[in-house]
mmCIF file of C-alpha atoms in Angstrom:
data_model
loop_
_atom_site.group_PDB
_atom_site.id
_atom_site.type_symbol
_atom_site.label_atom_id
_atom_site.label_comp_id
_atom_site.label_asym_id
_atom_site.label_seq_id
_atom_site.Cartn_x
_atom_site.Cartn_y
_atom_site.Cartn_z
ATOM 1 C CA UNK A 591 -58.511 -69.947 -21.145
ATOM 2 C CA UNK A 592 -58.214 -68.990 -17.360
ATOM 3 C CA UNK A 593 -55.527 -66.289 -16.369
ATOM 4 C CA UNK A 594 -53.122 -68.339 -15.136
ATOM 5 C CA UNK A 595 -53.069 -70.623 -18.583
ATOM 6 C CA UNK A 596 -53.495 -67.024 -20.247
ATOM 7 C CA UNK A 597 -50.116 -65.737 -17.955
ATOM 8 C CA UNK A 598 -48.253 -69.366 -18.999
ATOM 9 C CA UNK A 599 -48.913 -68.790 -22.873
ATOM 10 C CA UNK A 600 -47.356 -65.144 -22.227
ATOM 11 C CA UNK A 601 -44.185 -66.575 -20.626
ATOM 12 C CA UNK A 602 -40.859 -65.870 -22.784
ATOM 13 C CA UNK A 603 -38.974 -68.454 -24.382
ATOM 14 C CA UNK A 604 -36.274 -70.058 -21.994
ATOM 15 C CA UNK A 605 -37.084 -66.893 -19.515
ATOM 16 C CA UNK A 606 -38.841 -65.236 -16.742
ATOM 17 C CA UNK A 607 -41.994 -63.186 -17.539
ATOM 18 C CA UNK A 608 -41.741 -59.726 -16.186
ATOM 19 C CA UNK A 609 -44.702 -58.435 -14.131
ATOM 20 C CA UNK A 610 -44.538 -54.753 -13.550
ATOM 21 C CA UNK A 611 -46.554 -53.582 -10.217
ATOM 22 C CA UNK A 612 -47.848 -50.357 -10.270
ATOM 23 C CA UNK A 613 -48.244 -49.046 -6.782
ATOM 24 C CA UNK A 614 -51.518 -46.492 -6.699
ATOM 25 C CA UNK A 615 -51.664 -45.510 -2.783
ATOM 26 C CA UNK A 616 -49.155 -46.682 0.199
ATOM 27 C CA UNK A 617 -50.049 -49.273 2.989
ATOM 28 C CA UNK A 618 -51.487 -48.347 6.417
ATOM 29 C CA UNK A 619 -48.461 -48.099 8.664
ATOM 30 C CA UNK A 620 -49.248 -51.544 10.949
ATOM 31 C CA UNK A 621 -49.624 -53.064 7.635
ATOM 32 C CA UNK A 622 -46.338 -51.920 6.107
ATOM 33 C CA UNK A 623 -44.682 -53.106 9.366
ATOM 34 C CA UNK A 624 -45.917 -56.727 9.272
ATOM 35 C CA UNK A 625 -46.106 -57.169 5.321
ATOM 36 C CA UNK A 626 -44.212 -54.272 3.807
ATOM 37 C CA UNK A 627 -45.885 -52.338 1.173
ATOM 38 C CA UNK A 628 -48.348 -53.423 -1.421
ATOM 39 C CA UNK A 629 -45.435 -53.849 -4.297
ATOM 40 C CA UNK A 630 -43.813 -56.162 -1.799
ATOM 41 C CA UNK A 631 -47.384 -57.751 -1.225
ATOM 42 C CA UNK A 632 -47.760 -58.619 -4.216
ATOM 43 C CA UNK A 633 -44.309 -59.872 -4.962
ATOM 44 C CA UNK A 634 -44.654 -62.696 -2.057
ATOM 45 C CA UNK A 635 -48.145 -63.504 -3.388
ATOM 46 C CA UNK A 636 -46.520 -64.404 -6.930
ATOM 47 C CA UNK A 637 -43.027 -65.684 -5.738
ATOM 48 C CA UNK A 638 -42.176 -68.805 -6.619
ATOM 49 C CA UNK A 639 -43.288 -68.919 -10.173
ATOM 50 C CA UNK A 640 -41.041 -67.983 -13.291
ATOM 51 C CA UNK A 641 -41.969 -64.425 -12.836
ATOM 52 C CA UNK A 642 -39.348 -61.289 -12.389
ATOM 53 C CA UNK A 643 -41.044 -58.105 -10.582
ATOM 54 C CA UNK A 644 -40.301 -54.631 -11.175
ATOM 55 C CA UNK A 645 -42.154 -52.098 -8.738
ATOM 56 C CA UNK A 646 -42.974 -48.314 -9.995
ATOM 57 C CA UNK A 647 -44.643 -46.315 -7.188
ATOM 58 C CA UNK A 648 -46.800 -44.534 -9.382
ATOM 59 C CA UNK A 649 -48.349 -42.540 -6.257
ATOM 60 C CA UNK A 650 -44.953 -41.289 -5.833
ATOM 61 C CA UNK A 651 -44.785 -39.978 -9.578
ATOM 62 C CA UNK A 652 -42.402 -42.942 -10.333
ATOM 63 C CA UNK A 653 -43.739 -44.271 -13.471
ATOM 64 C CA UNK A 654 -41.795 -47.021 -15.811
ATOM 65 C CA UNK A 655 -40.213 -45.550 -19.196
ATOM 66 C CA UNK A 656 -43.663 -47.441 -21.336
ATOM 67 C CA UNK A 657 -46.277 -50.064 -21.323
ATOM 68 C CA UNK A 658 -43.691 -52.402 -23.178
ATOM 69 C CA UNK A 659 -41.743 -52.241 -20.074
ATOM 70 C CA UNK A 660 -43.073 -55.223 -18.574
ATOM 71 C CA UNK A 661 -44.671 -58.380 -19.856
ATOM 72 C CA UNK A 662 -48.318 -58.067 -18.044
ATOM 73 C CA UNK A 663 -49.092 -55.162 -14.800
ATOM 74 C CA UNK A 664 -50.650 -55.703 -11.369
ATOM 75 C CA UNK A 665 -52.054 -51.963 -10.316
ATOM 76 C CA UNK A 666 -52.409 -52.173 -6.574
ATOM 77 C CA UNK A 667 -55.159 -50.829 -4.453
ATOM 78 C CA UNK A 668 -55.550 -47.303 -3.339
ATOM 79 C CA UNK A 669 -57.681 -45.339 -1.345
ATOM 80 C CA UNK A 670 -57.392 -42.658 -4.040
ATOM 81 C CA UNK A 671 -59.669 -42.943 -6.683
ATOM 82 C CA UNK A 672 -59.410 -42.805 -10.768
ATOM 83 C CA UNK A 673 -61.540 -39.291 -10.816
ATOM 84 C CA UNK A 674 -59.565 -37.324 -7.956
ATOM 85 C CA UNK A 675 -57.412 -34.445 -9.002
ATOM 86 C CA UNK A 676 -54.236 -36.117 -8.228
ATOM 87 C CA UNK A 677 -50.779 -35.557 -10.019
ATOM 88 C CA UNK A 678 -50.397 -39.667 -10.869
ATOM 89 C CA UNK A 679 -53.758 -40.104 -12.001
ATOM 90 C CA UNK A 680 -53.277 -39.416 -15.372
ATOM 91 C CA UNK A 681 -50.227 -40.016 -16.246
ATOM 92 C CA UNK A 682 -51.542 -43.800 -14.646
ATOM 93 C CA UNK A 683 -54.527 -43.757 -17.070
ATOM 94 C CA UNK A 684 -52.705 -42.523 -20.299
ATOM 95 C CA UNK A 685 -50.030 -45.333 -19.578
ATOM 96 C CA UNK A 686 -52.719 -48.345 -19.273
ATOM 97 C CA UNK A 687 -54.433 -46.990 -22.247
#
């Protein structure tokens, strides 16, 4: 099954399925300017399918209240990475455990 049959077959009955983006790093400024932040990036990349969005900037310590809190997760890019002593690392990793 390919993801977008696998993201179909998740779909709630008679509803929208609720992709949660997790935002690990912020946009260069030119970028932000022309296509807003990666949250919003991603948000116009999957517009226009029967998906809601809700955005946690997890760089920002702005985490959602569990992993049942949306219906699948899009992590964005970063130029942080998974082993640097940051405050949202683990807090990121313990909630995509």
């Amino acid at each position: 099954m390919n993801s977008r049959n696998r993201l179909a077959a998740g779909k709630k009955a008679g509803g929208f399925m609720k992709v949660g983006i997790l935002q690990a790093g912020h946009a260069p400024a030119e970028m932000i300017a022309e296509s807003g932040n990666y949250a919003q990036m991603f948000t116009q990349f999957l517009s226009g399918r029967d998906y809601s969005f809700a955005a946690y900037s997890v760089v920002d310590m702005e985490f959602p209240k569990s992993a049942h809190s949306a219906d699948c997760w899009v992590i964005t890019g970063s130029r942080h990475g998974v082993y640097e002593n940051l405050p949202f690392i683990e807090p990121l990793k313990a909630l995509v455990r």
